[in-house]
Coordinates of C-alpha atoms in Angstrom, one line a residue:
Chain U
M246 CA -28.1 -47.4 180.4
E247 CA -28.6 -47.5 176.7
I248 CA -27.2 -45.8 173.7
Q249 CA -29.9 -44.7 171.2
I250 CA -28.7 -43.7 167.8
A251 CA -31.1 -42.5 165.1
V252 CA -30.7 -41.2 161.6
A253 CA -33.1 -39.4 159.2
K254 CA -31.9 -38.8 155.7
T255 CA -33.3 -37.5 152.5
N256 CA -32.1 -36.7 148.9
K257 CA -31.9 -33.3 147.2
Y258 CA -35.3 -32.7 145.5
A259 CA -35.8 -34.6 142.3
S260 CA -32.5 -36.4 142.7
S261 CA -32.7 -40.2 142.8
E262 CA -29.4 -40.7 144.7
S263 CA -28.1 -39.0 147.8
G264 CA -24.5 -37.9 147.9
D265 CA -24.5 -38.5 151.7
T266 CA -23.5 -41.9 152.9
L267 CA -23.9 -43.2 156.4
E268 CA -23.0 -46.5 158.0
V269 CA -22.9 -47.9 161.5
V270 CA -20.3 -50.3 162.7
E271 CA -19.7 -52.2 165.9
R272 CA -16.4 -51.4 167.6
P273 CA -14.3 -54.5 168.2
N274 CA -13.5 -53.4 171.8
G275 CA -17.1 -52.5 172.6
G276 CA -19.4 -49.8 171.5
M277 CA -20.7 -48.5 168.2
S278 CA -19.6 -45.9 165.6
V279 CA -21.6 -43.9 163.1
V280 CA -19.7 -42.7 160.0
L281 CA -21.3 -39.9 157.9
S282 CA -19.8 -38.5 154.7
D283 CA -21.1 -35.9 152.3
G284 CA -19.3 -36.0 148.9
Q285 CA -18.7 -32.9 146.9
T286 CA -21.7 -31.8 144.8
S287 CA -24.7 -34.2 144.7
G288 CA -26.0 -37.3 142.8
R289 CA -24.0 -40.2 141.5
G290 CA -20.5 -38.7 141.6
A291 CA -20.9 -37.4 145.2
K292 CA -22.3 -40.8 146.2
T293 CA -19.2 -42.6 144.8
I294 CA -16.9 -40.4 146.8
S295 CA -18.8 -40.5 150.1
T296 CA -19.2 -44.3 149.8
M297 CA -15.4 -44.7 149.3
V298 CA -14.7 -42.5 152.3
V299 CA -17.2 -44.3 154.6
R300 CA -16.1 -47.8 153.5
K301 CA -12.5 -46.9 154.3
V302 CA -13.3 -45.5 157.7
I303 CA -15.7 -48.4 158.6
T304 CA -13.1 -51.0 157.6
L305 CA -10.4 -49.4 159.8
L306 CA -12.7 -48.9 162.8
A307 CA -13.7 -52.6 162.5
E308 CA -10.1 -53.5 162.8
G309 CA -9.7 -51.5 166.0
V310 CA -8.1 -48.4 164.5
R311 CA -8.8 -45.2 166.5
D312 CA -11.3 -42.7 165.1
G313 CA -8.7 -39.9 164.5
A314 CA -6.3 -42.3 162.7
A315 CA -9.2 -43.6 160.6
A316 CA -10.2 -40.1 159.5
R317 CA -6.6 -39.2 158.5
A318 CA -6.3 -42.4 156.6
A319 CA -9.5 -41.7 154.7
S320 CA -8.3 -38.2 153.9
D321 CA -4.9 -39.5 152.5
Y322 CA -6.7 -42.2 150.6
L323 CA -9.2 -39.8 148.9
Y324 CA -6.3 -37.4 148.2
T325 CA -4.3 -40.1 146.5
E326 CA -7.2 -41.7 144.6
R327 CA -8.5 -38.4 143.3
D328 CA -5.3 -36.3 143.0
G329 CA -6.5 -33.9 145.6
K330 CA -9.2 -32.6 143.4
V331 CA -12.2 -33.9 145.3
T332 CA -13.4 -33.1 148.8
A333 CA -15.7 -34.8 151.2
C334 CA -17.0 -33.9 154.6
L335 CA -16.6 -36.6 157.3
N336 CA -18.0 -37.1 160.7
I337 CA -17.5 -40.0 163.1
L338 CA -19.6 -40.3 166.2
S339 CA -18.6 -43.1 168.6
A340 CA -19.8 -44.6 171.8
D341 CA -16.6 -46.2 173.0
F342 CA -17.2 -48.7 175.9
Q343 CA -13.5 -49.3 176.3
T344 CA -12.8 -45.7 177.3
G345 CA -16.3 -44.9 178.5
T346 CA -16.5 -41.9 176.3
L347 CA -18.4 -40.4 173.4
V348 CA -16.0 -39.3 170.7
I349 CA -16.9 -36.7 168.0
T350 CA -14.5 -36.6 165.0
R351 CA -15.1 -33.7 162.6
N352 CA -13.8 -33.0 159.1
N353 CA -16.8 -30.8 158.4
P354 CA -17.4 -27.1 158.8
S355 CA -21.0 -27.9 159.9
P356 CA -21.2 -27.7 163.7
V357 CA -22.1 -30.4 166.1
F358 CA -24.4 -29.9 169.1
V359 CA -23.9 -31.6 172.4
S360 CA -26.3 -31.4 175.3
Q361 CA -24.9 -32.6 178.6
G362 CA -26.0 -31.6 182.1
G363 CA -28.5 -29.1 180.9
D364 CA -26.2 -27.0 178.7
I365 CA -26.2 -27.2 174.9
Q366 CA -22.7 -26.7 173.5
C367 CA -22.0 -26.0 169.9
L368 CA -18.8 -27.5 168.5
S369 CA -18.1 -25.1 165.7
G370 CA -14.3 -24.7 165.7
E371 CA -12.7 -24.6 162.3
S372 CA -12.7 -27.9 160.6
V373 CA -11.9 -28.6 157.0
A374 CA -13.2 -31.3 154.6
I375 CA -10.9 -34.1 153.7
G376 CA -9.2 -34.9 150.4
T377 CA -7.5 -31.7 149.2
S378 CA -4.1 -31.8 150.9
R379 CA -1.7 -34.3 152.5
N380 CA -1.9 -33.0 156.1
I381 CA -5.6 -32.6 157.0
R382 CA -6.4 -33.2 160.6
P383 CA -9.7 -34.0 162.1
S384 CA -11.1 -32.0 165.1
I385 CA -11.7 -34.4 167.9
T386 CA -13.8 -33.8 171.0
E387 CA -14.4 -36.3 173.8
F388 CA -17.2 -36.4 176.4
Q389 CA -17.8 -38.8 179.2
L390 CA -20.5 -41.3 178.4
L391 CA -23.1 -40.0 180.8
E392 CA -26.8 -40.6 181.0
G393 CA -28.7 -37.6 179.6
T394 CA -26.2 -36.7 176.9
T395 CA -27.5 -35.8 173.5
I396 CA -25.4 -35.3 170.4
V397 CA -26.6 -34.0 167.0
V398 CA -24.5 -34.2 163.9
Y399 CA -25.7 -33.2 160.4
T400 CA -24.6 -32.4 156.9
D401 CA -24.6 -29.0 155.2
G402 CA -28.0 -29.6 153.6
L403 CA -29.4 -28.6 157.0
V404 CA -27.0 -25.7 157.4
H405 CA -28.2 -24.2 154.1
A406 CA -31.9 -25.1 154.4
G407 CA -34.1 -22.1 153.8
D408 CA -31.2 -20.1 152.3
R409 CA -33.2 -19.4 149.1
Y410 CA -36.1 -18.1 151.1
G411 CA -34.2 -15.9 153.6
Q412 CA -34.7 -18.5 156.4
F413 CA -32.4 -20.6 158.4
L414 CA -32.6 -23.6 160.7
D415 CA -31.8 -22.6 164.3
I416 CA -30.9 -26.1 165.4
C417 CA -29.8 -25.0 168.9
T418 CA -33.2 -23.5 169.7
L419 CA -35.1 -26.4 168.1
L420 CA -33.0 -28.9 170.1
E421 CA -33.6 -27.0 173.3
G422 CA -37.4 -27.1 172.7
L423 CA -37.3 -30.8 171.8
L424 CA -35.3 -31.8 174.9
E425 CA -37.9 -30.1 177.1
E426 CA -40.4 -32.7 176.0
Q427 CA -40.9 -35.9 178.0
N428 CA -37.9 -38.0 177.2
P429 CA -38.0 -37.7 173.4
T430 CA -36.5 -40.6 171.4
S431 CA -33.4 -40.0 169.2
Q432 CA -35.6 -40.9 166.2
F433 CA -38.2 -38.2 167.2
I434 CA -35.4 -35.6 167.5
A435 CA -33.8 -36.6 164.1
D436 CA -37.2 -36.7 162.3
S437 CA -38.3 -33.3 163.8
L438 CA -35.0 -31.6 162.8
L439 CA -35.1 -33.0 159.3
S440 CA -38.8 -32.2 158.7
E441 CA -38.2 -28.6 159.9
A442 CA -35.3 -28.3 157.4
I443 CA -37.5 -29.7 154.6
R444 CA -40.3 -27.3 155.6
I445 CA -38.1 -24.2 155.3
D446 CA -36.9 -25.4 151.9
Q447 CA -40.6 -25.3 150.9
G448 CA -40.8 -29.1 150.8
R449 CA -38.1 -29.4 148.1
P450 CA -34.7 -30.0 149.8
N451 CA -32.1 -27.9 148.0
D452 CA -29.4 -30.5 148.9
D453 CA -29.0 -34.0 150.4
M454 CA -29.8 -33.8 154.1
S455 CA -28.7 -36.2 156.9
V456 CA -29.2 -35.9 160.7
V457 CA -27.7 -38.2 163.3
V458 CA -28.9 -38.1 166.9
L459 CA -27.2 -40.0 169.7
R460 CA -28.7 -40.1 173.1
V461 CA -27.6 -41.9 176.3
V462 CA -30.8 -42.8 178.1
S463 CA -31.7 -44.9 181.2
G464 CA -33.6 -47.5 179.1
V465 CA -35.0 -50.9 180.0
D466 CA -32.2 -53.0 181.3
D467 CA -33.0 -56.0 179.1
Q468 CA -29.6 -56.4 177.4
I469 CA -31.2 -56.6 174.0
R470 CA -29.6 -54.8 171.1
R471 CA -32.0 -53.5 168.5
L472 CA -31.6 -52.1 165.0
A473 CA -34.3 -50.8 162.7
V474 CA -34.0 -49.6 159.2
R475 CA -36.8 -48.0 157.1
L476 CA -35.9 -47.6 153.5
P477 CA -38.4 -46.1 151.0
V478 CA -38.6 -48.0 147.7
P479 CA -37.7 -45.4 145.1
R480 CA -40.7 -44.0 143.1
I481 CA -38.8 -44.8 139.9
F482 CA -38.4 -48.5 141.0
P483 CA -39.1 -50.4 137.8
F484 CA -40.9 -53.3 139.4
S485 CA -43.3 -51.4 141.7
Chain T
M41 CA -43.7 -48.7 149.6
E42 CA -41.1 -49.1 152.2
I43 CA -38.7 -51.8 153.4
Q44 CA -38.7 -52.2 157.1
I45 CA -35.8 -54.2 158.6
A46 CA -35.6 -54.8 162.3
V47 CA -33.2 -56.8 164.4
A48 CA -33.3 -58.0 168.1
K49 CA -30.2 -59.6 169.5
T50 CA -29.1 -60.9 172.8
N51 CA -26.1 -62.8 174.3
K52 CA -26.0 -66.2 175.9
Y53 CA -26.8 -65.8 179.6
A54 CA -23.8 -64.5 181.6
S55 CA -21.7 -64.1 178.5
S56 CA -20.4 -60.6 177.9
E57 CA -19.9 -61.0 174.2
S58 CA -22.3 -62.4 171.5
G59 CA -20.9 -64.8 168.9
D60 CA -23.5 -63.5 166.5
T61 CA -22.5 -60.6 164.3
L62 CA -24.9 -58.6 162.2
E63 CA -24.4 -55.7 159.9
V64 CA -26.4 -53.7 157.4
V65 CA -25.0 -52.4 154.1
E66 CA -26.4 -50.2 151.3
R67 CA -26.3 -52.0 148.0
P68 CA -24.4 -49.8 145.4
N69 CA -27.1 -50.4 142.7
G70 CA -30.0 -49.7 145.1
G71 CA -31.4 -51.5 148.1
M72 CA -30.1 -52.8 151.4
S73 CA -28.6 -56.1 152.7
V74 CA -28.4 -57.6 156.1
V75 CA -25.6 -60.0 156.8
L76 CA -25.8 -62.3 159.9
S77 CA -23.2 -64.8 161.0
D78 CA -23.1 -67.1 164.0
G79 CA -19.6 -68.3 164.8
Q80 CA -18.9 -71.8 166.1
T81 CA -19.3 -72.0 169.9
S82 CA -19.9 -68.7 171.8
G83 CA -18.0 -65.8 173.4
R84 CA -14.8 -64.1 172.1
G85 CA -13.6 -66.8 169.7
A86 CA -17.0 -67.1 168.0
K87 CA -17.2 -63.3 167.8
T88 CA -13.9 -63.1 166.0
I89 CA -15.0 -65.7 163.4
S90 CA -18.5 -64.2 162.8
T91 CA -17.0 -60.7 162.5
M92 CA -14.4 -61.9 160.0
V93 CA -17.2 -63.5 157.9
V94 CA -19.6 -60.5 158.0
R95 CA -16.8 -58.0 157.2
K96 CA -15.8 -60.0 154.2
V97 CA -19.4 -60.3 152.9
I98 CA -20.2 -56.6 153.6
T99 CA -17.1 -55.5 151.7
L100 CA -17.9 -57.5 148.7
L101 CA -21.6 -56.5 148.6
A102 CA -20.5 -52.8 148.9
E103 CA -18.4 -53.4 145.8
G104 CA -21.4 -54.7 143.9
V105 CA -20.6 -58.4 144.1
R106 CA -23.8 -60.6 144.1
D107 CA -24.9 -62.3 147.3
G108 CA -24.2 -65.9 146.3
A109 CA -20.6 -65.0 145.1
A110 CA -20.1 -63.1 148.4
A111 CA -21.2 -66.1 150.4
R112 CA -18.9 -68.4 148.5
A113 CA -16.0 -66.0 148.9
A114 CA -16.6 -65.8 152.7
S115 CA -16.6 -69.6 152.9
D116 CA -13.3 -70.0 151.0
Y117 CA -11.8 -67.2 153.0
L118 CA -12.8 -68.8 156.3
Y119 CA -11.6 -72.2 155.1
T120 CA -8.2 -70.8 154.1
E121 CA -7.7 -68.6 157.2
R122 CA -8.6 -71.4 159.7
D123 CA -7.5 -74.5 157.8
G124 CA -11.1 -75.8 157.5
K125 CA -11.3 -76.3 161.3
V126 CA -13.9 -73.6 162.1
T127 CA -17.4 -73.2 160.9
A128 CA -19.8 -70.3 160.8
C129 CA -23.4 -70.0 159.8
L130 CA -24.2 -67.2 157.4
N131 CA -27.4 -65.6 156.2
I132 CA -27.7 -62.7 153.7
L133 CA -31.1 -61.0 153.3
S134 CA -31.3 -58.4 150.6
A135 CA -33.8 -56.0 149.2
D136 CA -32.4 -55.5 145.7
F137 CA -33.9 -52.5 143.9
Q138 CA -32.1 -53.3 140.7
T139 CA -33.8 -56.7 140.2
G140 CA -36.9 -55.9 142.2
T141 CA -36.4 -58.9 144.4
L142 CA -35.9 -60.1 147.9
V143 CA -32.9 -62.5 148.0
I144 CA -32.4 -64.9 150.8
T145 CA -29.0 -66.6 151.0
R146 CA -28.5 -69.4 153.5
N147 CA -25.5 -71.2 154.7
N148 CA -27.3 -72.1 157.9
P149 CA -29.4 -75.2 158.9
S150 CA -31.9 -72.9 160.7
P151 CA -34.9 -72.3 158.5
V152 CA -36.1 -69.0 157.2
F153 CA -39.8 -68.1 157.2
V154 CA -41.4 -66.1 154.4
S155 CA -45.0 -64.8 154.4
Q156 CA -46.3 -63.6 151.0
G157 CA -49.9 -63.4 149.8
G158 CA -51.3 -65.0 153.0
D159 CA -49.2 -68.2 153.0
I160 CA -46.2 -68.8 155.3
Q161 CA -43.4 -70.7 153.7
C162 CA -40.6 -72.4 155.6
L163 CA -37.3 -72.5 153.7
S164 CA -35.7 -75.4 155.4
G165 CA -33.9 -77.2 152.6
E166 CA -30.6 -78.6 153.5
S167 CA -28.0 -75.9 154.0
V168 CA -24.6 -76.3 155.5
A169 CA -22.4 -73.8 157.5
I170 CA -19.4 -72.3 155.7
G171 CA -15.7 -72.9 156.4
T172 CA -15.2 -76.7 156.4
S173 CA -14.6 -77.5 152.8
R174 CA -13.6 -75.9 149.5
N175 CA -16.9 -76.3 147.7
I176 CA -19.6 -75.1 149.9
R177 CA -22.6 -73.6 148.2
P178 CA -25.2 -71.3 149.6
S179 CA -28.9 -72.1 149.2
I180 CA -30.5 -69.0 147.4
T181 CA -34.2 -68.2 147.2
E182 CA -35.6 -65.2 145.4
F183 CA -39.0 -63.6 145.9
Q184 CA -40.6 -60.7 144.1
L185 CA -40.4 -57.5 146.1
L186 CA -44.1 -57.2 146.9
E187 CA -46.0 -55.2 149.5
G188 CA -47.1 -57.4 152.4
T189 CA -44.1 -59.7 152.3
T190 CA -42.5 -60.6 155.6
I191 CA -39.3 -62.6 156.1
V192 CA -37.9 -63.9 159.3
V193 CA -34.3 -65.0 159.7
Y194 CA -32.7 -66.2 162.9
T195 CA -29.7 -68.0 164.5
D196 CA -29.8 -71.4 166.1
G197 CA -30.1 -69.9 169.6
L198 CA -33.8 -69.6 168.7
V199 CA -34.0 -73.1 167.2
H200 CA -32.7 -74.6 170.5
A201 CA -34.5 -72.3 172.8
G202 CA -36.4 -74.3 175.5
D203 CA -34.5 -77.5 174.7
R204 CA -33.4 -78.0 178.3
Y205 CA -37.0 -77.6 179.5
G206 CA -38.7 -79.8 176.8
Q207 CA -40.1 -76.8 175.0
F208 CA -39.5 -75.4 171.6
L209 CA -40.2 -72.2 169.7
D210 CA -42.9 -72.7 167.1
I211 CA -41.9 -69.7 165.0
C212 CA -44.4 -70.4 162.2
T213 CA -47.4 -70.3 164.6
L214 CA -46.1 -67.3 166.5
L215 CA -45.5 -65.4 163.2
E216 CA -49.0 -66.3 162.0
G217 CA -50.4 -64.9 165.2
L218 CA -48.3 -61.7 165.0
L219 CA -49.2 -61.1 161.4
E220 CA -52.9 -61.2 162.3
E221 CA -52.5 -58.0 164.4
Q222 CA -53.1 -54.6 162.9
N223 CA -50.0 -54.0 160.7
P224 CA -47.3 -55.0 163.3
T225 CA -43.9 -53.3 162.8
S226 CA -40.8 -55.4 162.0
Q227 CA -39.4 -54.4 165.4
F228 CA -42.5 -55.6 167.2
I229 CA -42.3 -59.0 165.4
A230 CA -38.5 -59.3 166.1
D231 CA -38.9 -58.3 169.8
S232 CA -41.9 -60.6 170.3
L233 CA -40.1 -63.7 168.8
L234 CA -36.9 -63.0 170.8
S235 CA -38.7 -62.4 174.1
E236 CA -40.7 -65.7 173.6
A237 CA -37.4 -67.5 173.0
I238 CA -35.9 -66.0 176.1
R239 CA -39.0 -66.9 178.1
I240 CA -38.9 -70.6 177.2
D241 CA -35.2 -70.6 178.1
Q242 CA -36.4 -69.4 181.6
G243 CA -35.0 -66.0 181.1
R244 CA -31.5 -67.3 180.7
P245 CA -30.7 -67.7 177.0
N246 CA -28.7 -70.9 176.5
D247 CA -27.0 -69.4 173.4
D248 CA -26.6 -66.2 171.5
M249 CA -29.8 -65.3 169.8
S250 CA -30.5 -63.0 166.9
V251 CA -33.7 -62.4 164.9
V252 CA -34.0 -60.4 161.7
V253 CA -37.4 -59.4 160.3
L254 CA -37.9 -57.7 157.0
R255 CA -41.2 -56.4 155.9
V256 CA -42.4 -54.6 152.7
V257 CA -45.1 -52.2 153.8
S258 CA -47.1 -49.4 152.2
G259 CA -45.6 -46.8 154.5
V260 CA -45.7 -43.0 154.3
D261 CA -44.4 -41.8 151.0
D262 CA -42.0 -39.3 152.5
Q263 CA -38.8 -40.5 150.8
I264 CA -36.9 -40.3 154.1
R265 CA -34.6 -43.1 155.1
R266 CA -34.4 -43.9 158.8
L267 CA -32.1 -45.9 161.0
A268 CA -32.3 -46.5 164.7
V269 CA -29.9 -48.4 166.9
R270 CA -30.5 -49.2 170.6
L271 CA -27.4 -50.5 172.3
P272 CA -27.4 -51.4 176.0
V273 CA -24.3 -50.3 177.8
P274 CA -22.9 -53.5 179.3
R275 CA -23.4 -53.9 183.1
I276 CA -19.7 -54.5 183.5
F277 CA -19.0 -51.2 181.8
P278 CA -16.2 -49.8 184.0
F279 CA -17.3 -46.2 183.8
S280 CA -21.0 -46.6 184.5

């Protein structure tokens, strides 16, 4: 059995910096976590905020702190640092080998989709961004770590994709279609959802967009861990 | 132009935990760094050390500290924490968009291979592991960030692969062969080198093994960042 995590991420059109930050960390008691934050507004200011939040959460998770406690700590930290004036959305997605579960932590109004045993569930219960008050709680959902599970997490750039053109991204239907294909990879699902979002924004994303897809697949039992990053060199890169 | 980073990593045979730790971090002024540490011995103890080192380096890089300063800080930190009794190898590989360079930082006797403009260079100058004295310096090499560059970094599990059977891994020749193929991906190169190392260890790696491959390729100019992780669920996983 293998955990496949894939991310596809792009900036708001004509913006050189994404306000979304994403990092992956190994859990000290086994497993992996993905931390995604979307800072208020876009560009440099948003990037500073989302980086601050993700760094705090990653550091705590690496020390063995549980996901919910790490999310609360990040909220209090942001509230204190920025006097409650700045918000950030936060998602933590963990494959926890100690408990044998997949843990979804949300401080983000954007829903999360989970496909397990043929059904697609939409986790869309109320969930607020962190940073604006002292007692913000994350919404936490746990699933058994079972082969065939797929989880899709995304930032609000995808929620609002197509808004200006009277269109919207029906992630549930798209995901259903994608999962009908022959064992799609996580990267294929993430790329497909992102490219559809960019398409209905007429090729010019109206906001930063990030999609995370986690799948539990049978996989080759070779006990090799793999990581791959593809990073476009910016067009404004002074040396290219 | 696109930076492609790929990692393939496995444990010593019959060991549930790898003493090698690897993490990737976004550089605050643009670009990406990969930090790899190999803690002394193997198993849980080595993992604690390598995690400590990598966390320290990652935190500093995320704050904008330069690679060399981060490596020195990690050395002093390990020396102080463990009274100079424990060593760890450390490599930092950075694509720095601010300076337009690829920066290779080594505190590791294992060489690093760099292919640029048709030649393969072997960086094998003397370089010592961190943690045993107060004045350890990293060996730093910088290359221009040019299309067609390939860098291969690895831990000593690959250096000693095949030792017990009178064989050794000729990474330079293997890399030369791999680069002759039609535009191999970084993941293909990393997987090929690791599988060859495992093969000459008769399928039972005598040590933890990690390979990192960074390539600068032309790539599709879609300005999408991608990350993919494949993590085998351990066989001893109590819930599988």
